[in-house]
């Protein structure tokens, strides 16, 4: 078990002390935002809360929420809390669910973000002797710049590969003996598949760990990637609105991601009523940035659905852990009245021995929803007879029905016929939206 931390004092701080630290920072931050962000001041005034009403973390619930629509409304600089001249960087969301929003950073904000990523790299076993291959996209997307900065802070040799050009990724991984791989889990799976096709065995690479995030992935997917690359695969979570990746990261226990609570206060709310839920209940994750200067969002609704636990972790870190988000509340499909998360389908596919190459299509015919799941066959499965394949489709359809409660139509398709992802995978096509 690794006992290593990037910032031991903070990462292992007793929880009462951590709460005091959060409270002090929160009081200061609420005042800062009230004084410098007219949009949020108006929201506070409307809800009848003044900065003096917030004396600590226990008063957080009094503050109004911010959601993505507020950020779209105030685009580009309506949330700016310092003079623009004090900012040194802009990043932007991937735009997975609509118009992109932008975030702005002072040097202080960049430093704290990069420290969060450094904590994640060290938790995955990274040191100055490691070679960190970053194949998240660089540019406006936060993945590349975040892990790049974290890797520098750790003192590792950083390979700023960005995403794509898998041939070159593999060449550099082998020639430069990369030890830690950072990318989306879907791209990690693709790299694993590509290595195998080139005749490499998992033990042929020097990788020991991977830091994968930016999209939902299942435990089954983790096992698959760990096996194909011969590594330990760690989850990392974040969003542009709070900085980028590194808001939370997995430790050696691989059992929930520690949230960097010295910078972010996490709450779980009921997405319908906005009511704060007790620890252990599943709901929407809400973050308050208590340290950021330029873009300090208070009570930002992430739309990600998960569970928090402050139970002691064997790694020694005291910061609260979040479960893997099941997906965003707006990723959830309602099909024939049943709530379906794409991750549930992924779990079944991988359990049944299929590779994580699939596409989910939802449509509506004669007022009834249809669910089609396209799953790629491995080359050795493809040689089976037509009746054999039909039987496999039927079996998979039954397993998915057992998980979801509704029957999908399963289509087993030829190897390589489903597009691979180099960044965030797009796995769901909901055609009902086009008809509405
Ligand atoms: P966009 O909202 O356009 O995708 P971001 O690039 O900022 O913008 O992505 C942040 C979102 O990515 C999070 O809100 C979450 O839904 C998803 N995400 C990030 N990391 C993870 C992770 N480890 N597991 C599941 N989802 C994740
Ligand atoms: Zn831990």
PDB file of C-alpha atoms in Angstrom, residues 7 9-11 13 16-34 51 54-58 60 63 108-109 111-113 115-116 119 260-265 288-293 296-298 319:
ATOM      1  CA  UNK A   7       0.753  17.522   0.206  1.00  0.00           C
ATOM      2  CA  UNK A   9      -0.479  17.998   5.753  1.00  0.00           C
ATOM      3  CA  UNK A  10      -3.535  18.915   3.692  1.00  0.00           C
ATOM      4  CA  UNK A  11      -4.366  15.471   2.331  1.00  0.00           C
ATOM      5  CA  UNK A  13      -5.725  16.801   7.810  1.00  0.00           C
ATOM      6  CA  UNK A  16     -12.633  18.883  12.132  1.00  0.00           C
ATOM      7  CA  UNK A  17      -9.593  20.960  11.227  1.00  0.00           C
ATOM      8  CA  UNK A  18     -10.445  20.639   7.545  1.00  0.00           C
ATOM      9  CA  UNK A  19     -13.952  21.897   8.247  1.00  0.00           C
ATOM     10  CA  UNK A  20     -12.584  24.925  10.089  1.00  0.00           C
ATOM     11  CA  UNK A  21     -10.295  25.654   7.162  1.00  0.00           C
ATOM     12  CA  UNK A  22     -13.216  25.356   4.747  1.00  0.00           C
ATOM     13  CA  UNK A  23     -15.361  27.630   6.872  1.00  0.00           C
ATOM     14  CA  UNK A  24     -12.731  30.385   6.978  1.00  0.00           C
ATOM     15  CA  UNK A  25     -12.199  30.205   3.244  1.00  0.00           C
ATOM     16  CA  UNK A  26     -15.932  30.076   2.522  1.00  0.00           C
ATOM     17  CA  UNK A  27     -16.677  33.232   4.524  1.00  0.00           C
ATOM     18  CA  UNK A  28     -13.952  35.070   2.636  1.00  0.00           C
ATOM     19  CA  UNK A  29     -15.073  33.706  -0.724  1.00  0.00           C
ATOM     20  CA  UNK A  30     -18.748  34.632  -0.281  1.00  0.00           C
ATOM     21  CA  UNK A  31     -17.721  38.200   0.482  1.00  0.00           C
ATOM     22  CA  UNK A  32     -15.374  38.254  -2.547  1.00  0.00           C
ATOM     23  CA  UNK A  33     -18.091  37.025  -4.886  1.00  0.00           C
ATOM     24  CA  UNK A  34     -20.776  39.313  -3.451  1.00  0.00           C
ATOM     25  CA  UNK A  51     -22.643  37.605   3.130  1.00  0.00           C
ATOM     26  CA  UNK A  54     -22.683  32.743   6.020  1.00  0.00           C
ATOM     27  CA  UNK A  55     -20.460  32.106   9.023  1.00  0.00           C
ATOM     28  CA  UNK A  56     -19.218  28.684   8.005  1.00  0.00           C
ATOM     29  CA  UNK A  57     -19.823  25.465   6.085  1.00  0.00           C
ATOM     30  CA  UNK A  58     -23.049  24.796   7.996  1.00  0.00           C
ATOM     31  CA  UNK A  60     -23.747  26.891   2.877  1.00  0.00           C
ATOM     32  CA  UNK A  63     -26.756  30.311  -0.763  1.00  0.00           C
ATOM     33  CA  UNK A 108      -3.102  31.367  -8.395  1.00  0.00           C
ATOM     34  CA  UNK A 109      -6.042  29.461  -9.887  1.00  0.00           C
ATOM     35  CA  UNK A 111      -1.399  26.712  -9.443  1.00  0.00           C
ATOM     36  CA  UNK A 112      -4.123  25.255  -7.274  1.00  0.00           C
ATOM     37  CA  UNK A 113      -5.579  23.297 -10.193  1.00  0.00           C
ATOM     38  CA  UNK A 115      -1.586  20.933  -7.490  1.00  0.00           C
ATOM     39  CA  UNK A 116      -4.845  18.965  -7.532  1.00  0.00           C
ATOM     40  CA  UNK A 119      -1.962  14.956  -5.944  1.00  0.00           C
ATOM     41  CA  UNK A 260      -9.762  18.058  -2.768  1.00  0.00           C
ATOM     42  CA  UNK A 261     -11.796  19.547   0.037  1.00  0.00           C
ATOM     43  CA  UNK A 262      -9.343  22.276   0.931  1.00  0.00           C
ATOM     44  CA  UNK A 263     -10.391  23.893  -2.378  1.00  0.00           C
ATOM     45  CA  UNK A 264     -13.878  22.562  -3.038  1.00  0.00           C
ATOM     46  CA  UNK A 265     -16.829  21.931  -0.752  1.00  0.00           C
ATOM     47  CA  UNK A 288     -18.388  25.455  -4.063  1.00  0.00           C
ATOM     48  CA  UNK A 289     -14.942  26.766  -5.006  1.00  0.00           C
ATOM     49  CA  UNK A 290     -13.495  28.339  -1.875  1.00  0.00           C
ATOM     50  CA  UNK A 291     -10.054  29.253  -3.169  1.00  0.00           C
ATOM     51  CA  UNK A 292     -10.378  30.300  -6.759  1.00  0.00           C
ATOM     52  CA  UNK A 293     -10.052  33.981  -7.573  1.00  0.00           C
ATOM     53  CA  UNK A 296     -15.248  31.239  -8.086  1.00  0.00           C
ATOM     54  CA  UNK A 297     -18.535  29.424  -8.485  1.00  0.00           C
ATOM     55  CA  UNK A 298     -20.646  29.002  -5.351  1.00  0.00           C
ATOM     56  CA  UNK A 319     -10.830  13.955   2.320  1.00  0.00           C
TER      57      UNK A 319
END
